[in-house]
XYZ file of C-alpha atoms in Angstrom:
567
model
C 127.291 60.941 81.318
C 130.260 60.989 83.609
C 130.512 63.634 86.288
C 133.725 64.657 88.037
C 133.992 67.056 90.949
C 136.894 69.168 92.131
C 136.792 71.978 94.630
C 138.501 74.836 96.398
C 137.062 74.575 99.895
C 136.716 77.031 102.741
C 136.543 74.455 105.531
C 138.751 71.489 106.261
C 136.008 69.149 107.506
C 134.322 69.279 104.132
C 137.644 69.004 102.304
C 138.485 65.752 104.065
C 135.253 64.196 102.833
C 135.515 65.142 99.150
C 136.486 62.546 96.592
C 136.338 62.499 92.828
C 133.275 60.682 91.617
C 132.454 59.167 88.250
C 128.925 58.184 87.441
C 126.888 57.078 84.446
C 123.786 58.910 83.293
C 121.551 58.273 80.320
C 120.527 61.741 79.197
C 116.820 62.141 78.560
C 115.858 58.768 79.963
C 112.102 58.471 80.479
C 112.092 54.801 81.421
C 108.885 53.712 83.205
C 109.073 51.943 86.507
C 108.553 48.500 85.080
C 104.806 49.015 84.805
C 104.333 48.421 88.539
C 101.061 49.665 89.952
C 99.467 49.495 93.387
C 95.757 48.797 93.414
C 93.590 48.901 96.507
C 90.985 46.131 96.634
C 87.970 46.229 98.927
C 86.164 42.924 99.498
C 82.386 43.025 99.988
C 82.834 40.573 102.846
C 84.653 43.210 104.875
C 81.379 45.031 105.503
C 79.973 41.951 107.250
C 82.828 41.601 109.701
C 82.064 42.125 113.382
C 83.676 44.903 115.382
C 86.080 42.532 117.082
C 87.246 41.186 113.759
C 87.712 44.720 112.486
C 89.810 45.577 115.518
C 91.796 42.395 114.996
C 92.290 43.287 111.332
C 93.442 46.772 112.248
C 95.999 45.364 114.647
C 97.157 42.921 111.991
C 97.566 45.681 109.414
C 99.479 47.812 111.899
C 101.806 44.911 112.611
C 102.288 44.337 108.893
C 103.021 48.047 108.328
C 105.482 48.036 111.205
C 107.221 44.980 109.790
C 107.363 46.614 106.362
C 108.902 49.835 107.665
C 112.560 48.691 107.456
C 112.001 47.727 103.807
C 110.338 51.049 103.081
C 113.091 52.957 104.857
C 115.836 51.172 102.944
C 114.039 51.709 99.626
C 113.750 55.423 100.332
C 117.398 55.563 101.384
C 118.371 54.166 97.990
C 116.089 56.743 96.375
C 117.670 59.648 98.274
C 121.193 58.341 97.673
C 120.663 58.131 93.898
C 123.008 60.466 92.038
C 121.080 60.577 88.737
C 117.427 60.377 87.650
C 117.840 56.851 86.192
C 119.257 55.621 89.507
C 116.362 57.337 91.273
C 113.900 55.665 88.882
C 115.291 52.232 89.783
C 114.965 53.000 93.480
C 111.473 54.397 92.866
C 110.405 51.046 91.453
C 111.599 49.384 94.654
C 109.559 51.879 96.698
C 106.434 51.012 94.690
C 106.803 47.332 95.625
C 107.853 47.999 99.232
C 104.318 48.129 100.611
C 104.372 51.828 101.441
C 101.048 53.639 101.134
C 100.632 56.668 98.891
C 100.124 59.238 101.648
C 103.216 58.048 103.534
C 105.319 58.191 100.368
C 103.954 61.650 99.526
C 104.833 62.945 102.996
C 108.370 61.530 102.745
C 108.884 63.137 99.346
C 107.654 66.495 100.650
C 110.156 66.298 103.516
C 112.909 65.286 101.131
C 116.360 63.887 101.753
C 118.558 64.713 104.742
C 121.436 66.836 103.493
C 124.948 66.616 104.895
C 127.324 69.419 105.803
C 130.207 67.457 104.302
C 129.931 68.865 100.787
C 132.215 70.999 98.601
C 132.069 74.736 99.301
C 133.646 77.814 97.799
C 134.579 77.482 94.109
C 133.493 74.027 92.953
C 134.267 72.660 89.478
C 132.409 69.830 87.830
C 132.395 68.322 84.370
C 129.841 66.018 82.826
C 129.671 64.453 79.395
C 126.782 64.677 76.952
C 127.034 62.915 73.612
C 130.799 62.592 73.874
C 131.380 66.263 74.745
C 132.598 67.466 78.134
C 130.575 70.329 79.599
C 132.457 72.110 82.397
C 130.623 74.068 85.047
C 131.605 76.090 88.116
C 129.548 76.460 91.277
C 130.097 79.040 93.960
C 128.751 77.736 97.267
C 128.719 79.885 100.427
C 131.524 78.967 102.801
C 128.919 79.100 105.569
C 126.639 76.596 103.795
C 124.141 75.128 106.291
C 122.363 71.924 105.168
C 119.407 72.824 107.373
C 118.680 75.937 105.289
C 117.148 76.101 101.808
C 119.285 78.175 99.427
C 118.365 80.408 96.526
C 120.149 79.545 93.259
C 121.140 81.862 90.420
C 122.154 80.263 87.124
C 124.371 82.866 85.413
C 125.088 82.522 81.675
C 128.156 84.288 80.282
C 128.578 86.194 77.026
C 131.002 85.655 74.175
C 129.804 82.247 73.022
C 131.768 82.582 69.798
C 135.007 81.533 71.497
C 136.420 78.315 69.986
C 136.912 76.368 73.228
C 135.172 76.071 76.575
C 136.558 78.529 79.137
C 135.047 77.891 82.595
C 134.859 80.878 84.962
C 137.124 79.574 87.684
C 136.877 82.837 89.656
C 133.173 82.288 90.374
C 130.467 84.937 90.103
C 132.963 87.789 90.608
C 131.646 91.348 90.329
C 128.043 90.208 89.756
C 127.714 88.774 93.257
C 124.488 89.586 95.056
C 122.739 88.111 98.080
C 124.051 84.930 99.689
C 123.054 82.056 97.415
C 124.469 79.251 95.319
C 125.747 80.444 91.939
C 125.732 78.071 88.968
C 128.087 79.090 86.146
C 127.771 76.806 83.103
C 129.975 77.122 80.036
C 129.150 77.644 76.351
C 131.353 78.019 73.288
C 131.045 78.161 69.494
C 130.125 74.509 68.950
C 127.914 74.378 72.062
C 126.130 77.728 72.122
C 123.445 78.509 74.697
C 120.649 78.255 72.121
C 121.019 74.516 71.522
C 119.226 71.433 72.796
C 122.511 70.168 74.241
C 122.715 73.210 76.490
C 119.115 72.712 77.630
C 120.123 69.186 78.623
C 123.267 70.567 80.239
C 121.254 72.946 82.437
C 118.874 70.156 83.480
C 121.740 67.869 84.451
C 123.541 70.591 86.405
C 120.429 71.585 88.363
C 119.623 67.967 89.167
C 123.186 67.432 90.415
C 123.080 70.577 92.548
C 119.711 69.651 94.086
C 120.955 66.177 95.006
C 123.998 67.674 96.748
C 122.824 70.948 98.304
C 119.604 71.974 100.036
C 118.099 74.121 97.280
C 114.837 76.035 97.510
C 113.253 74.638 94.357
C 111.002 77.678 94.043
C 113.911 80.141 94.225
C 115.963 79.108 91.177
C 116.414 81.912 88.637
C 118.295 82.183 85.351
C 120.205 85.303 84.347
C 122.865 86.124 81.795
C 124.890 88.943 80.261
C 125.220 89.746 76.525
C 124.915 86.378 74.720
C 123.944 84.972 78.101
C 121.186 87.582 78.352
C 119.919 86.647 74.911
C 120.035 83.012 76.012
C 117.787 83.812 78.976
C 115.038 84.581 76.461
C 115.806 81.317 74.649
C 115.612 79.146 77.758
C 112.403 80.870 78.879
C 110.820 79.914 75.557
C 112.035 76.300 75.672
C 112.214 75.086 79.287
C 110.306 77.138 81.853
C 109.545 74.532 84.528
C 112.625 74.687 86.815
C 112.852 78.468 86.993
C 111.131 81.154 89.058
C 112.165 84.090 86.842
C 114.418 85.080 83.945
C 116.722 88.105 84.134
C 118.385 88.989 80.780
C 121.088 91.670 81.017
C 122.472 93.401 77.890
C 120.791 90.839 75.617
C 118.066 91.000 72.981
C 115.457 88.848 71.275
C 116.629 90.285 67.954
C 119.738 88.076 67.942
C 117.539 84.979 68.025
C 115.832 86.105 64.809
C 119.052 85.381 62.925
C 118.627 81.718 61.947
C 122.188 81.573 60.607
C 123.218 81.226 64.259
C 122.219 77.529 64.171
C 119.525 77.889 66.809
C 117.886 74.627 67.845
C 114.126 74.382 67.789
C 111.249 76.688 67.023
C 111.070 79.852 69.116
C 107.730 80.514 70.771
C 107.424 83.918 72.477
C 104.001 83.015 73.914
C 105.923 80.935 76.441
C 107.465 84.085 77.927
C 104.096 84.747 79.579
C 104.707 81.998 82.139
C 107.411 83.665 84.233
C 108.352 87.217 85.271
C 111.336 88.886 83.618
C 113.820 91.538 84.785
C 115.533 93.233 81.832
C 118.467 95.665 81.668
C 119.913 97.297 78.541
C 122.343 100.170 78.061
C 121.511 103.338 76.159
C 125.038 103.573 74.727
C 125.521 99.858 74.125
C 127.096 99.613 70.633
C 125.799 96.069 70.132
C 122.270 96.120 71.559
C 121.372 99.739 72.346
C 118.266 100.228 74.445
C 116.518 102.165 71.673
C 116.694 99.144 69.365
C 115.810 96.620 72.048
C 112.822 98.529 73.411
C 110.398 97.774 70.535
C 110.703 94.094 71.443
C 110.294 94.794 75.150
C 107.221 96.938 74.498
C 105.768 94.176 72.319
C 106.208 91.620 75.099
C 104.706 93.953 77.679
C 101.644 94.668 75.507
C 101.260 90.922 74.994
C 100.974 90.114 78.682
C 104.547 89.264 79.676
C 105.195 90.226 83.309
C 108.388 92.230 82.921
C 110.378 94.855 84.777
C 112.614 96.953 82.513
C 115.485 98.992 83.930
C 117.318 100.776 81.078
C 120.668 102.369 81.877
C 120.826 105.433 79.580
C 124.572 106.083 79.878
C 125.727 102.451 79.934
C 127.710 100.700 77.234
C 128.016 96.973 76.655
C 129.130 96.235 80.193
C 127.758 95.848 83.718
C 129.333 98.910 85.319
C 125.800 99.730 86.521
C 125.612 96.604 88.726
C 126.356 98.322 92.087
C 123.346 100.627 91.547
C 121.035 97.912 90.175
C 122.055 95.013 92.429
C 119.538 95.605 95.223
C 116.679 96.144 92.755
C 117.692 92.920 90.986
C 117.837 90.910 94.223
C 114.564 92.394 95.511
C 112.884 91.335 92.268
C 114.164 87.793 92.821
C 112.937 87.743 96.421
C 109.495 89.000 95.415
C 108.989 86.473 92.605
C 109.172 82.892 93.886
C 108.064 80.147 91.530
C 104.565 78.722 91.793
C 105.271 75.044 91.053
C 101.585 74.302 90.342
C 100.210 77.427 88.630
C 96.497 77.746 87.844
C 97.290 79.229 84.430
C 99.741 77.932 81.862
C 100.439 78.594 78.215
C 102.888 76.385 76.371
C 103.864 76.046 72.734
C 106.412 73.559 71.448
C 107.750 71.691 68.463
C 108.428 68.789 70.896
C 112.142 68.846 70.073
C 114.829 68.714 72.740
C 112.494 67.561 75.498
C 110.593 70.855 75.390
C 107.022 69.552 75.438
C 106.381 70.146 79.129
C 105.511 73.116 81.333
C 104.958 72.183 84.988
C 101.829 69.940 85.089
C 101.135 70.144 81.341
C 102.769 67.758 78.867
C 102.115 68.099 75.135
C 102.283 64.537 73.794
C 101.331 64.735 70.113
C 101.039 67.480 67.525
C 98.487 67.605 64.754
C 99.740 66.951 61.213
C 101.146 70.101 59.675
C 97.988 70.783 57.669
C 95.611 69.987 60.532
C 94.613 71.451 63.848
C 91.448 72.935 65.245
C 90.771 76.505 64.086
C 91.408 78.060 67.468
C 94.522 80.144 66.843
C 92.330 83.143 65.995
C 91.059 83.031 69.573
C 94.571 82.920 71.044
C 96.638 86.080 71.105
C 99.932 85.175 69.458
C 103.058 87.004 70.600
C 104.792 85.826 67.451
C 102.735 88.432 65.560
C 105.136 91.342 65.870
C 103.593 94.727 65.119
C 106.050 97.474 64.253
C 106.142 100.932 62.829
C 108.456 101.538 59.905
C 112.085 100.918 60.809
C 114.530 103.582 59.599
C 117.110 102.781 56.980
C 120.696 102.136 58.032
C 121.428 105.854 58.225
C 124.507 106.353 56.035
C 124.999 108.664 53.062
C 127.912 107.338 51.068
C 129.887 107.832 47.897
C 131.167 104.380 47.105
C 133.153 103.271 50.146
C 133.455 106.798 51.574
C 131.013 107.875 54.290
C 129.563 111.350 53.763
C 127.205 111.633 56.752
C 125.537 109.630 59.515
C 121.893 110.193 60.464
C 121.496 110.996 64.153
C 119.767 108.198 66.069
C 120.055 105.768 63.147
C 121.322 102.195 63.186
C 124.611 103.440 61.705
C 125.099 105.937 64.537
C 125.877 103.194 67.050
C 128.940 102.095 65.046
C 130.820 105.371 65.682
C 131.340 106.126 61.974
C 132.767 109.562 61.138
C 132.308 111.582 57.929
C 135.288 110.847 55.720
C 135.741 107.256 56.915
C 136.511 104.819 54.106
C 135.081 101.333 54.583
C 137.726 98.687 53.912
C 135.906 95.493 54.913
C 132.742 94.125 56.543
C 133.080 91.044 58.742
C 136.459 90.337 57.175
C 135.228 90.591 53.565
C 136.902 93.325 51.520
C 134.676 96.021 49.999
C 136.192 96.815 46.585
C 136.906 100.458 45.814
C 134.017 102.010 43.940
C 131.455 99.625 45.448
C 128.666 101.250 47.454
C 128.868 100.383 51.137
C 125.066 100.165 51.184
C 125.129 97.685 48.313
C 127.703 95.594 50.194
C 125.490 95.664 53.287
C 122.679 94.112 51.263
C 124.423 90.733 51.334
C 124.271 90.530 55.148
C 121.355 89.160 57.120
C 119.888 91.614 59.625
C 119.858 91.061 63.385
C 123.521 90.244 63.794
C 126.740 91.893 64.942
C 128.796 93.377 62.112
C 132.414 94.459 62.235
C 133.581 97.226 59.887
C 137.222 98.053 59.277
C 137.538 101.692 58.208
C 140.434 103.894 57.233
C 140.415 107.174 59.174
C 143.208 109.716 58.959
C 145.711 107.107 57.857
C 144.766 104.716 60.670
C 142.853 101.458 60.431
C 140.008 101.158 62.962
C 137.537 98.369 63.703
C 133.952 99.475 64.430
C 131.450 96.966 65.768
C 127.685 97.190 66.235
C 124.355 95.443 65.798
C 122.954 95.554 62.261
C 119.204 95.939 61.735
C 117.847 96.267 58.225
C 115.178 98.655 57.054
C 111.684 97.177 56.946
C 108.163 98.462 56.388
C 105.766 98.652 59.295
C 103.016 96.120 59.849
C 102.647 92.669 61.355
C 105.510 90.267 60.767
C 106.518 87.023 62.483
C 108.842 87.697 65.370
C 110.370 84.295 64.591
C 109.891 82.490 61.294
C 108.951 78.826 61.593
C 110.347 75.887 59.665
C 108.577 73.122 61.639
C 105.059 72.784 63.057
C 104.352 73.712 66.648
C 101.381 73.171 68.919
C 100.086 75.299 71.742
C 97.935 74.651 74.807
C 96.549 77.227 77.237
C 95.207 75.964 80.580
C 93.020 77.709 83.142
C 92.342 75.782 86.363
C 89.459 76.708 88.653
C 89.136 74.318 91.575
C 88.904 70.838 90.038
C 87.927 72.144 86.590
C 90.472 72.702 83.818
C 89.614 74.641 80.651
C 91.887 73.805 77.714
C 92.331 75.954 74.612
C 94.658 74.561 71.989
C 95.894 74.733 68.455
C 97.936 72.167 66.582
C 97.847 69.641 69.445
C 96.061 66.287 69.374
C 97.008 64.764 72.746
C 98.209 65.979 76.130
C 98.878 64.655 79.614
C 97.822 66.559 82.715
C 99.791 65.783 85.868
C 97.529 66.140 88.892
C 98.938 66.927 92.312
C 97.029 66.350 95.571
C 98.371 69.776 96.528
C 96.344 71.367 93.706
C 93.370 69.037 93.120
C 90.846 67.490 95.523
C 91.073 63.786 94.702
C 87.810 63.084 96.580
C 85.832 65.094 94.006
C 85.423 64.736 90.236
C 87.936 66.362 87.920
C 86.428 68.020 84.843
C 88.428 68.937 81.746
C 86.903 70.843 78.835
C 88.521 71.465 75.456
C 87.091 73.186 72.423
C 83.677 73.525 74.006
C 83.309 69.855 74.897
C 84.043 67.801 77.987
C 86.984 65.465 77.442
C 87.106 64.132 81.016
C 84.656 64.058 83.908
C 85.405 61.659 86.740
C 87.339 60.937 89.867
C 91.008 60.056 89.865
C 92.858 57.712 92.185
C 96.159 58.441 93.860
C 98.722 56.280 92.107
C 101.986 55.441 93.849
C 103.801 54.545 90.634
C 102.885 57.903 89.084
C 104.043 59.708 92.218
C 107.410 57.970 92.215
C 107.956 58.189 88.440
C 107.733 61.971 88.405
C 109.528 62.395 91.726
C 112.500 60.510 90.261
C 112.528 62.735 87.172
C 111.852 66.102 88.797
C 113.774 65.809 92.078
C 111.462 68.525 93.425
C 109.832 68.466 96.867
C 107.242 71.058 95.876
C 106.024 69.516 92.612
C 104.635 66.024 93.306
C 102.003 64.307 91.178
C 99.517 61.613 92.142
C 97.760 60.927 88.845
C 98.162 61.314 85.087
C 95.273 62.244 82.794
C 96.042 61.320 79.182
C 93.622 63.228 76.970
C 92.846 63.374 73.257
C 91.915 66.883 72.183
C 90.577 65.927 68.759
C 87.107 64.347 68.381
């Protein structure tokens, strides 16, 4: 990856210090730190030493530590100066061999780097390359940015991803501005839609870059979006929860993601929405995703244990004219829902594609073969089981291509049809005279936006809305699967972890000294049996490996437990 910066700055001291940088980045690199490990050895002879010798040894060790400090300091400087995770991983390996002790390294990582005031502010543009494609992004950084203060971050995803080319929002956050914070405005387009693995990688790279440049509160990073961006907030929450404190979809819907013709990457796993709180807004008069058609999905999530706040806007269309009234409620929700970087409860389901096998301190390593897996799914409430009442039919009475009447409150009513309209085409495909409009509709997949051209009073009009087909009530999959997935639920109580799983054969638990007492045994149970019972040792290489990857002062790990869940 190459990354270039340009900026429109609010202060001249920062402007004088800005240059254009190019840097290389291997996306998705998980290279180990050369296998280096630090092992503490205690000789039995030490116990026989006299007090004077012990004092002498203590003085000698202190002198050695003092002599090693410059090497440790320089190794950490290289670590903090790294501009990408692979560079940080190289520097982390040097820290492991520098002689630093675990507790000292842990304390340094908690403190973090020293940030400079000489950084771009105002509207900042950057571009990085993934797989030969340039991904532009715009940041909006407060002109009063203070490196001594930790800043909230809102990642804001735009709508209209069907546009043919990338169109960065060079005016910044605009009318959706809220409290003082750093705004991250990525870009999507038709060949790089939000619901792709490339965009998940894009978001990870952007956040890593921002955290290496600005003093970000890692537990105050949220993701929001409008229209397609709102729909994408659901997608990201199901595929990559770890970096985010909350998800705030505006004018979006899960229903769009049910349309597999949209070339969505990966299996969609609504159980994962239970991990983070959600703030949802939809408009009652939205012609694309009206609140009445979105609410069955919202109610399903709420019944299934998703922590959500829903603020419908009954008179709103497909726009954000309601923002001035909702802004303070939105920002208060963000303030009241910081991320817990080391939660006691986690549920995560994944197909392991696109680097989506991890949630915080849980990593799913291996799935069971498609036909295998312990019979535990019955014990795990599955949000993919979508229970509905009967959905109404489309709501048109027609005579061929002529519309006779529109049922009030029906799917058809959101398109603004009028009695007497003659349907000319659907999504650009002509409807031949004499053909039933309802028969023509049968060739279109539900859960997508349809555009009708109608003839009305001698004029040609285009009517657009969201098409949902009729379906009987009952339990249906919210998202149909084409590949196997595996799921793990964790409940931590003190040093004991209870694992419930289905379709997973191996996991890794990342243990933090901030969450586990390393002086006491750790016990892990799975499927009614104990899969681990013992003490763990703080491991410097583990600490530095994950610190290089995560770039997160609040989520530091001192040991890995690799566990097989199958007998």
